[in-house]
Coordinates of C-alpha atoms in Angstrom, one line a residue:
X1 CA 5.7 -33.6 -11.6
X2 CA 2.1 -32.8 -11.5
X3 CA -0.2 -36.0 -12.2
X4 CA -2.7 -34.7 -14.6
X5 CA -6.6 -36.4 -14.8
X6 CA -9.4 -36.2 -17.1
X7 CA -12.3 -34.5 -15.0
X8 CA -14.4 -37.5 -14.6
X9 CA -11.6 -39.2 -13.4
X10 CA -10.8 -36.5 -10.7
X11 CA -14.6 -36.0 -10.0
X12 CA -15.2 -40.3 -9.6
X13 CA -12.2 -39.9 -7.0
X14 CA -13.6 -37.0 -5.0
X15 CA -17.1 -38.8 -4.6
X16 CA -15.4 -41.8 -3.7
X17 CA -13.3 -39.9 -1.1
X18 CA -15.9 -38.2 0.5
X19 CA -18.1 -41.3 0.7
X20 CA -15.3 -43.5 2.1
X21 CA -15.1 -40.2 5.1
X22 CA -18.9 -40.4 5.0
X23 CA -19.4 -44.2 6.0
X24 CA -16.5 -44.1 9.2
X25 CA -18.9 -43.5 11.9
X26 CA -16.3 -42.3 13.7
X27 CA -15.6 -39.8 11.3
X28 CA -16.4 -35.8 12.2
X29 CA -15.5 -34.2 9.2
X30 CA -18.3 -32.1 7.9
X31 CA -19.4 -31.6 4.1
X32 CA -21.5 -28.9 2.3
X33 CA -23.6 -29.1 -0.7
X34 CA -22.7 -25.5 -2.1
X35 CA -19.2 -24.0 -3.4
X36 CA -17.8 -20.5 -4.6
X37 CA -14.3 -18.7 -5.0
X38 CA -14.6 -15.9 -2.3
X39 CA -11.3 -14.2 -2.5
X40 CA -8.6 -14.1 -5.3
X41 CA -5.5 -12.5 -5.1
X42 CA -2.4 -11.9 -6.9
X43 CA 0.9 -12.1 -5.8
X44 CA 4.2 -9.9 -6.6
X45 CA 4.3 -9.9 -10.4
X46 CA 7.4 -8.7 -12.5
X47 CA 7.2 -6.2 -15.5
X48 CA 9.2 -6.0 -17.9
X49 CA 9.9 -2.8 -19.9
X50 CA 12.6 -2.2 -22.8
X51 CA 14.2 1.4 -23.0
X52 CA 17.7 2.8 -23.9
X53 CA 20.4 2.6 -21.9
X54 CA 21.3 5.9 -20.8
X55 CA 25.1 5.4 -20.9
X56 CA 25.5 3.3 -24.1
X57 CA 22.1 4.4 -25.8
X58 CA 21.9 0.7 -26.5
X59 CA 18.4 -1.0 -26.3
X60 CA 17.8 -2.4 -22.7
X61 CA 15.3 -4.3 -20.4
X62 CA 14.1 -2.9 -17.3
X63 CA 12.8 -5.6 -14.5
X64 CA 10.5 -4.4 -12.1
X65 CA 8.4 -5.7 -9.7
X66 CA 4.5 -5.1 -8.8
X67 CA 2.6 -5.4 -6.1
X68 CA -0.9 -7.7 -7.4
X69 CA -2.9 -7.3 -4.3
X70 CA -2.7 -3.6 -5.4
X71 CA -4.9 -4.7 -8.7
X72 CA -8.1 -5.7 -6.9
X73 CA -9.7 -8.7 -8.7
X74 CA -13.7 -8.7 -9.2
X75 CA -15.8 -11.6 -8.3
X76 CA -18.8 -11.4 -10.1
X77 CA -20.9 -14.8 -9.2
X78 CA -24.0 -14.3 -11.7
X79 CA -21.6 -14.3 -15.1
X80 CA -18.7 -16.8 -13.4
X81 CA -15.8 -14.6 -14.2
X82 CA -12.7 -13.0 -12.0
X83 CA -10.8 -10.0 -13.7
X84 CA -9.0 -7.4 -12.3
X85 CA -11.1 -3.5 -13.1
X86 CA -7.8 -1.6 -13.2
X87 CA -5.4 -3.0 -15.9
X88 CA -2.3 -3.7 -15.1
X89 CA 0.7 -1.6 -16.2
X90 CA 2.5 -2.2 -19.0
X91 CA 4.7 -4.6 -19.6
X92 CA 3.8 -7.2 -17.0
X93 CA 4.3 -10.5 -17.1
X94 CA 1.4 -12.4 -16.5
X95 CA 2.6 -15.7 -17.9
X96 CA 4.1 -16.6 -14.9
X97 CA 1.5 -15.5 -12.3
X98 CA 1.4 -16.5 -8.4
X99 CA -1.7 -16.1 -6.7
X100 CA -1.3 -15.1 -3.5
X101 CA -4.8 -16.0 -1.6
X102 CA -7.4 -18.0 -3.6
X103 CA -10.3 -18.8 -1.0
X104 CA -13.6 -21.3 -1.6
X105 CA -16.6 -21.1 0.8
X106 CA -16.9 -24.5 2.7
X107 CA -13.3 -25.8 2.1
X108 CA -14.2 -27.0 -1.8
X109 CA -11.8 -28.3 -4.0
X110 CA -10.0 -26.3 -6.9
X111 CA -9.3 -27.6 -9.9
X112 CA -7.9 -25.7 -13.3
X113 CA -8.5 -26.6 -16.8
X114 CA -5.0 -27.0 -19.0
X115 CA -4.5 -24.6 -21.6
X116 CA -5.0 -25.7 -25.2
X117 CA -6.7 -28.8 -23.9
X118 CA -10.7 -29.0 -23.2
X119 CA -10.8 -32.2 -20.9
X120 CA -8.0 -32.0 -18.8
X121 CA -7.9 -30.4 -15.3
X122 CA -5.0 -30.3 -12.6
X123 CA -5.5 -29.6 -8.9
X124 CA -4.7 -26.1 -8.1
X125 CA -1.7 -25.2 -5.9
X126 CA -0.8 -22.2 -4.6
X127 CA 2.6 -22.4 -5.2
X128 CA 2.0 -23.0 -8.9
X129 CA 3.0 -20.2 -11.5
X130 CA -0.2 -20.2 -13.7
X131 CA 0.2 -18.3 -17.0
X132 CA -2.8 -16.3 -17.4
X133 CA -1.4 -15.5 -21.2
X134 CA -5.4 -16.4 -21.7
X135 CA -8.2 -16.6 -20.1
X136 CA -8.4 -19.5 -17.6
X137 CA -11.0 -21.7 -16.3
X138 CA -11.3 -22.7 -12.4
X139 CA -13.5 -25.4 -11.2
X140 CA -14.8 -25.6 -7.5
X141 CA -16.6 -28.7 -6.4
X142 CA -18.3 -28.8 -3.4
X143 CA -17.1 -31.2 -0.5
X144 CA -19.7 -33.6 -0.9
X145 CA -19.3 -33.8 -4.2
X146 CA -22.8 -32.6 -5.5
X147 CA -22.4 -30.0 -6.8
X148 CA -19.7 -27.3 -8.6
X149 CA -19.1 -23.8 -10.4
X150 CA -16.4 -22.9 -13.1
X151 CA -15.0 -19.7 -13.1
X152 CA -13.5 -17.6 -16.5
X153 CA -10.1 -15.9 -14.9
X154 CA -8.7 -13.3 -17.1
X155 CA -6.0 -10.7 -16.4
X156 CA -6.3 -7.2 -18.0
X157 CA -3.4 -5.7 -19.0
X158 CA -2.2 -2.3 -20.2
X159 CA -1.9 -1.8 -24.0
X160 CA 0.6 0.8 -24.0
X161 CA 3.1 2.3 -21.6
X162 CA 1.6 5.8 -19.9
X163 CA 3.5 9.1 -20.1
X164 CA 5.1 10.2 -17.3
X165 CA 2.8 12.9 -16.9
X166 CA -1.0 14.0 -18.5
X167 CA -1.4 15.6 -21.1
X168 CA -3.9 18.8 -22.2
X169 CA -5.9 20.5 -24.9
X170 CA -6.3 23.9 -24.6
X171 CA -10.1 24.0 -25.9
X172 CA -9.6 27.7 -25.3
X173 CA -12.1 30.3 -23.6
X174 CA -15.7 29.7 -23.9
X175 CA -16.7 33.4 -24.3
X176 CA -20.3 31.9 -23.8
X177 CA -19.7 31.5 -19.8
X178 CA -19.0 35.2 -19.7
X179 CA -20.3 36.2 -16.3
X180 CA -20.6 33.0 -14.2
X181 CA -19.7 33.6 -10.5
X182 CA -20.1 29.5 -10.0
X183 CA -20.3 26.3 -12.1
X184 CA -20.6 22.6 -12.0
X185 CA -19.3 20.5 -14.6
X186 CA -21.0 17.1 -15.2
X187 CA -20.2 14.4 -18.3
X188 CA -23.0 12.4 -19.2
X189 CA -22.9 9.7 -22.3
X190 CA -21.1 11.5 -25.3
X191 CA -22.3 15.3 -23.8
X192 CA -20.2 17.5 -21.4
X193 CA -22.7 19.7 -19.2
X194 CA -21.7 23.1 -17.8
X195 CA -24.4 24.5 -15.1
X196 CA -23.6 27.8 -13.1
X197 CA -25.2 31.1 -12.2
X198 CA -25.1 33.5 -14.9
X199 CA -27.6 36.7 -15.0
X200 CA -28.9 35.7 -11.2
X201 CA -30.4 32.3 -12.8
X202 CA -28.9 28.8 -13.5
X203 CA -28.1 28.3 -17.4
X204 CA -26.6 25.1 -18.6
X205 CA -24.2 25.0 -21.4
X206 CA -23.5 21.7 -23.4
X207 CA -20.3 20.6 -25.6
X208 CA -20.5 17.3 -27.4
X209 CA -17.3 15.5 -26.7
X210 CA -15.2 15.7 -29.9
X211 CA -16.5 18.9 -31.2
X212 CA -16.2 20.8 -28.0
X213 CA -15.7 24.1 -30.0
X214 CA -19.8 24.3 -30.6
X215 CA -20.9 25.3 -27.1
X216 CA -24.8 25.0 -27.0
X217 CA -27.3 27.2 -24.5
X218 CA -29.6 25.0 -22.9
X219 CA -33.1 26.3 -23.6
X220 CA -34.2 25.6 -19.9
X221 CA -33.3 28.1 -17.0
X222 CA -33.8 27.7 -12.8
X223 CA -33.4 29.3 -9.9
X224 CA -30.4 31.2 -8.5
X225 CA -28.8 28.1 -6.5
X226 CA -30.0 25.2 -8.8
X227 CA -26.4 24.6 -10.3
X228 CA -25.0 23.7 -7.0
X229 CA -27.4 21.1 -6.8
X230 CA -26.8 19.5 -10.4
X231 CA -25.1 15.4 -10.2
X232 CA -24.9 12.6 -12.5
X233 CA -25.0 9.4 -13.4
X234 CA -24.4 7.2 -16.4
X235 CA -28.4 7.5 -17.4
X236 CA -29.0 11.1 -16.4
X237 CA -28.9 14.5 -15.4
X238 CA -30.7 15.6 -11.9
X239 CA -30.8 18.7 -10.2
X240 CA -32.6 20.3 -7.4
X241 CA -35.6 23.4 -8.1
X242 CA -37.2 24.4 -5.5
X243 CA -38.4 22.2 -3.7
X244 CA -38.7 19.8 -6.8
X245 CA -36.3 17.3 -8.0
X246 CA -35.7 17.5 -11.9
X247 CA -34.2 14.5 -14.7
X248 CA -33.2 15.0 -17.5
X249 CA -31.5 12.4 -19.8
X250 CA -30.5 15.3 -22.5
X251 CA -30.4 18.8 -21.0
X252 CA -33.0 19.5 -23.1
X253 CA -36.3 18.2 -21.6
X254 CA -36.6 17.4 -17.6
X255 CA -39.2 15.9 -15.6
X256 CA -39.8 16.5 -11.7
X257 CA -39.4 12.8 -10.1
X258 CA -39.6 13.6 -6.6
X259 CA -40.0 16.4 -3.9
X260 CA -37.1 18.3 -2.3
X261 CA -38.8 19.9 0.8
X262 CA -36.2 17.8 3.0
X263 CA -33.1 18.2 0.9
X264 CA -30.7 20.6 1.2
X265 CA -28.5 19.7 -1.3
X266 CA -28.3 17.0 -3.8
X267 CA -24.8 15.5 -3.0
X268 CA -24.6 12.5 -5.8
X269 CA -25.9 9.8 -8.0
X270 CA -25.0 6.5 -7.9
X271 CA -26.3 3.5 -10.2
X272 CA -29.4 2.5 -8.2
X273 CA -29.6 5.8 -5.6
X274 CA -29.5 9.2 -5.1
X275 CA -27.8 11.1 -2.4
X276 CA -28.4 13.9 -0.7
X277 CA -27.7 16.2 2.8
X278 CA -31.1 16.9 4.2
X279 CA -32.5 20.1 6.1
X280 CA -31.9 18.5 9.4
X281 CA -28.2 18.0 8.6
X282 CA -28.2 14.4 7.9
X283 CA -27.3 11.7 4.8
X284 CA -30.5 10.9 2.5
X285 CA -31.0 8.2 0.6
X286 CA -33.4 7.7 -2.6
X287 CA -33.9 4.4 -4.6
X288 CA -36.5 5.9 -6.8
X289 CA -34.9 8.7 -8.9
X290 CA -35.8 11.2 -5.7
X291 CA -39.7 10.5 -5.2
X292 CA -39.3 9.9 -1.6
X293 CA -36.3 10.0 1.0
X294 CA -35.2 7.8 3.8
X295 CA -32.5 8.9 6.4
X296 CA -29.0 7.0 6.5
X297 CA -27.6 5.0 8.8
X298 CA -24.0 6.4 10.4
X299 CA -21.3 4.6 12.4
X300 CA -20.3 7.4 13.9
X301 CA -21.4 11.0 15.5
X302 CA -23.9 13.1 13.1
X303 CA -21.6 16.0 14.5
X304 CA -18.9 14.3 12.4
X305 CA -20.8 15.1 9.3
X306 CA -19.8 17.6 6.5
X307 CA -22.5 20.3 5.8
X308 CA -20.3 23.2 3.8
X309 CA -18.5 23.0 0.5
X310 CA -19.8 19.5 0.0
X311 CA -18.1 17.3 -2.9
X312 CA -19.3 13.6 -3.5
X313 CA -18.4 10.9 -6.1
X314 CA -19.9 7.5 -7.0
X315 CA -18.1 4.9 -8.6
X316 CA -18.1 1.0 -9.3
X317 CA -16.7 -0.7 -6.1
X318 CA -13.6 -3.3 -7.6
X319 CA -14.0 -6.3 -5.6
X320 CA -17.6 -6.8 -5.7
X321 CA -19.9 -6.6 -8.7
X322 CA -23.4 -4.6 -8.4
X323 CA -21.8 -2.8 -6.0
X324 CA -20.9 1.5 -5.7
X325 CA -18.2 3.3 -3.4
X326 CA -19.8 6.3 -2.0
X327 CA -17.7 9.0 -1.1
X328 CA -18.2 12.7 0.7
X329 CA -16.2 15.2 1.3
X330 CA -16.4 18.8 3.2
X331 CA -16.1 21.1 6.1
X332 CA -18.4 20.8 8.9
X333 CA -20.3 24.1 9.9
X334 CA -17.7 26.7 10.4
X335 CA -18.4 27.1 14.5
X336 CA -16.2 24.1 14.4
X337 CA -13.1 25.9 13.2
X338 CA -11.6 22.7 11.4
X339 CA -8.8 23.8 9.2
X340 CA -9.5 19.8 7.3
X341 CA -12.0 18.4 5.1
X342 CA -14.0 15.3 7.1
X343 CA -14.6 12.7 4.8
X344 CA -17.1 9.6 5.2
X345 CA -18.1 6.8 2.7
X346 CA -20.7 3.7 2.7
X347 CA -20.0 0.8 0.4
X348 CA -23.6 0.4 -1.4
X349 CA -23.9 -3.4 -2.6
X350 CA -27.2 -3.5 -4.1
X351 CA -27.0 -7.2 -4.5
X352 CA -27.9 -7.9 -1.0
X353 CA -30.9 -5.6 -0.8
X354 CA -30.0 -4.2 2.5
X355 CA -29.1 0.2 2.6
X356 CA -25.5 -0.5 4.8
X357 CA -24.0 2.2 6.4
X358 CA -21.6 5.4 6.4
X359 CA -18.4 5.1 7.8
X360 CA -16.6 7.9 9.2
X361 CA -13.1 8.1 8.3
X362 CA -11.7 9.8 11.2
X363 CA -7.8 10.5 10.3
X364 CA -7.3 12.8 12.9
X365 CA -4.1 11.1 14.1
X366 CA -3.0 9.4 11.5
X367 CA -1.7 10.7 7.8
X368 CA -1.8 14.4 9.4
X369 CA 0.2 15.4 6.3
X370 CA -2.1 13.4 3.8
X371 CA -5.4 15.2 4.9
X372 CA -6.9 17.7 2.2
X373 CA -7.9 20.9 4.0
X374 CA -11.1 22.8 3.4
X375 CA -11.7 24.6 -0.1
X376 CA -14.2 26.2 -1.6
X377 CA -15.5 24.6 -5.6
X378 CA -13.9 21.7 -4.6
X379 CA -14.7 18.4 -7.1
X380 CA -13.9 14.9 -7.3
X381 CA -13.5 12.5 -9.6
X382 CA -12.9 8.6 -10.1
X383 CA -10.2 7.7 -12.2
X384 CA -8.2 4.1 -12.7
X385 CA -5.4 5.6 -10.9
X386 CA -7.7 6.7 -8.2
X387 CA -9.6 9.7 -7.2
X388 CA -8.6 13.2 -8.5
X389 CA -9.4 16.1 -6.2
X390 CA -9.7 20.0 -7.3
X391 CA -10.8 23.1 -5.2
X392 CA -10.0 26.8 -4.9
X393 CA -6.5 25.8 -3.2
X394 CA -5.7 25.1 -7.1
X395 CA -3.5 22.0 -6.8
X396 CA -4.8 18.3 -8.3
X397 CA -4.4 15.7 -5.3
X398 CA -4.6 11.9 -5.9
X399 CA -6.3 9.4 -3.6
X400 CA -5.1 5.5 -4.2
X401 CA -7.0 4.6 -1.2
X402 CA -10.5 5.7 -1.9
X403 CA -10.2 8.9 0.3
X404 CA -8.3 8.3 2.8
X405 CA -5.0 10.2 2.4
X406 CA -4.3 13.1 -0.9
X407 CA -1.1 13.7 -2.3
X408 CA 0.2 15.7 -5.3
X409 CA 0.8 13.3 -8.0
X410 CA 3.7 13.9 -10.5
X411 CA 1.2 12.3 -13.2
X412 CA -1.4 14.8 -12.8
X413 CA 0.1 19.0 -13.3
X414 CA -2.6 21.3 -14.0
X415 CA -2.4 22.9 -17.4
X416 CA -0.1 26.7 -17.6
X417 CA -2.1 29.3 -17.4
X418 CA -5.0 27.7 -15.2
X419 CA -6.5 29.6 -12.4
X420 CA -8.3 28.5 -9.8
X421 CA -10.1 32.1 -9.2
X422 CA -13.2 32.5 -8.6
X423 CA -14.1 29.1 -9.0
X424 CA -12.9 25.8 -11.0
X425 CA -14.9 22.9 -12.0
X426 CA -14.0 19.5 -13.1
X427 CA -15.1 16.2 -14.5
X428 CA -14.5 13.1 -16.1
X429 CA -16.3 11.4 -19.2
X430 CA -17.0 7.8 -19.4
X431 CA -13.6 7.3 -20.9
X432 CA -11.9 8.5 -18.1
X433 CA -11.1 11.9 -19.8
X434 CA -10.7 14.5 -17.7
X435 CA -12.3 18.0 -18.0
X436 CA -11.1 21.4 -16.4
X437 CA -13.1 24.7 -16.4
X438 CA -11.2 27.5 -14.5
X439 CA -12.5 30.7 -13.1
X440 CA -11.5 32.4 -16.6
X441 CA -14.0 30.1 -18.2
X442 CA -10.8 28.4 -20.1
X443 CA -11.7 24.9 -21.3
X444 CA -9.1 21.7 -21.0
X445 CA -9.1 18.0 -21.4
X446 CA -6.5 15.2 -20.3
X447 CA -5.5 12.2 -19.8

């Protein structure tokens, strides 16, 4: 049986410790002054999900088991709280949780505070089955004893069980987007954008999610190739004219921030940077909304680099607060001959003020039937269950590991009646809805 202490009691005893180690001269243990929870990880958990007995019809109980390290936990140090960004699925049991790794930066001690009682804290044990029915509070304290940081734990969980497989609204054909040889399809705030070339110019459409049968003209027109050029972020719209780059927080009214004469295309928009391909074939990088540009550092061969049928997505990195996954997709230049898409990503983690690095995922000889292969209006976007690919090929493939190998996903079955011919968009809103244009300018949205 655990012994159980009041937290003075247990932090008197740790100073008294560590001063008792501290006065043996021949002692050579070594103590720090500052503490934090580094890595937190869950263990297998079980799930629990009641159905009907197929045979008997009866009610019945299905036990399965998951795997927690799959459900990445967050550490954000600023606000003191751990939490896992992708819910867990329905029906698991997370009052009798193990967690698998729980690591603290100079060997500090871990305490947790008893449920339903304010004072009391036990030591932690990782072989203890914590019931994480509530949010939980873990203390770290330094191993000289001067100092210490309490961290909220909380464990999301799914509200409801998912269908086996998504579901679409037929928003019909938006006879407005009669004409469009190309478009790209961006969600920003409540508003879902359509830009494309229509008439030899770009023209952006916009729906306001909910009533998406009022399809608005944007008043504002560009050049010929702008729409290829169009990303977004949660604050705004960009695009690049010219050699200008354009914001706009509506559609309606846009501002030139910066100068494209090195850009080739605008690739994405992440929450502190832009992203771009420049005219000398290489990654770009702007922190101030595309005013000036600075070239990116690679881990690999420039060669390497996509430069055709470029598709990019941004989105919150799960282990790290303050912190985007960048990731690019496309063909290199066609000399090559490469019958798959090559694929880089850079972790940005704005915390630490420093730009990092792309990687390149080279997958050459490894997943060879997992690679995506090259297609044209190919789009990407992040999802909980991962990220959701669509080009010309006209097939919806699933990455669960950021990139790295696609697969058809029984979840995700494109809508009858869609065609991928001559071009399909996609996108997803802020509430992970997703959003399919097809080459017959017929509108759908699932989840």
């Amino acid at each position: 049986m655990k012994k159980v202490f009041h937290i003075c009691s247990v932090m008197l005893t740790i100073v008294v410790l560590m001063s008792s180690c501290l006065s043996d001269k021949n002692s050579d243990t070594t103590v720090y002054e500052d503490t934090a929870i580094t890595t937190f990880t869950l263990g297998t958990l079980n799930r629990y999900i009641q159905t009907k007995s197929s045979t008997t019809g009866n009610d019945t109980v299905i036990k399965a088991t998951i795997t927690g390290s799959s459900y990445k936990m967050a550490i954000d140090h600023l606000n003191k709280k751990i939490y896992n960004t992708k819910p867990l699925p329905y029906g698991t049991d997370v009052a009798h949780v193990i967690v698998s790794t729980l690591t603290v930066k100079n060997g500090g001690t871990v305490l947790i505070k008893s449920m339903g009682d304010e004072e009391t804290y036990t030591y932690y044990n990782v072989n203890d089955s914590i019931d994480f029915s509530q949010e939980r509070s873990f203390l770290v304290r330094s191993t000289d004893g001067t100092s210490q940081r309490t961290y909220q734990v909380s464990l999301n969980v799914e509200t409801a069980l998912e269908s086996t497989n998504s579901e679409w609204a037929d928003l019909g054909v938006v006879s407005e987007l009669a004409g469009m040889t190309g478009c790209r399809l961006v969600a920003l705030a409540d508003r879902l954008y359509a830009f494309g070339e229509q008439g030899g110019q770009t023209v952006g459409y916009v729906w306001t999610i909910g009533n998406e049968q009022a399809c608005e003209r944007l008043s504002k027109t560009f050049s010929t190739e702008a729409w290829k050029h169009v990303v977004a972020n949660t604050e705004a719209l960009y695009l690049k004219e010219g050699d200008k780059i354009c914001r706009s927080t509506d559609g309606i009214s846009w501002e030139e921030t910066g100068t494209a004469a090195d850009v080739k295309q605008l690739l994405a928009a992440g929450t502190q940077e832009l992203f771009a391909l420049g005219s000398d074939n290489l990654l770009k990088r702007s922190v101030d909304k595309g005013a000036t540009w600075t070239t990116e550092q690679l881990d690999d061969d420039a060669k390497y680099l996509p430069t055709e049928q470029l598709a990019a997505v941004t989105f919150p990195y799960a282990t790290s607060v303050h912190t985007d996954y960048v990731l690019l997709v496309g063909q290199r230049v066609a000399s090559y001959g490469d019958a798959y898409v090559s694929i880089w990503r850079k972790v940005s983690e704005y915390w630490t003020g420093t730009p990092g690095q792309w990687v390149y995922m080279d997958l050459s000889d490894v997943y060879g039937e997992f690679r995506m292969t090259g297609q044209q209006s190919l789009s990407l976007v992040s999802l909980d269950r991962g990220v959701l690919a669509l080009g010309s090929e006209g097939q919806l493939l699933l990455s669960r590991d950021q990139g790295i190998t696609w697969k058809k996903d029984s979840y995700f079955v494109l809508p009858a009646g869609f065609t991928a011919k001559p071009y399909v968009a996609m996108a997803a809103d802020r509430t992970g809805r997703i959003w399919l244009l097809d080459g017959n300018n017929h509108l759908w949205s699932g989840k």
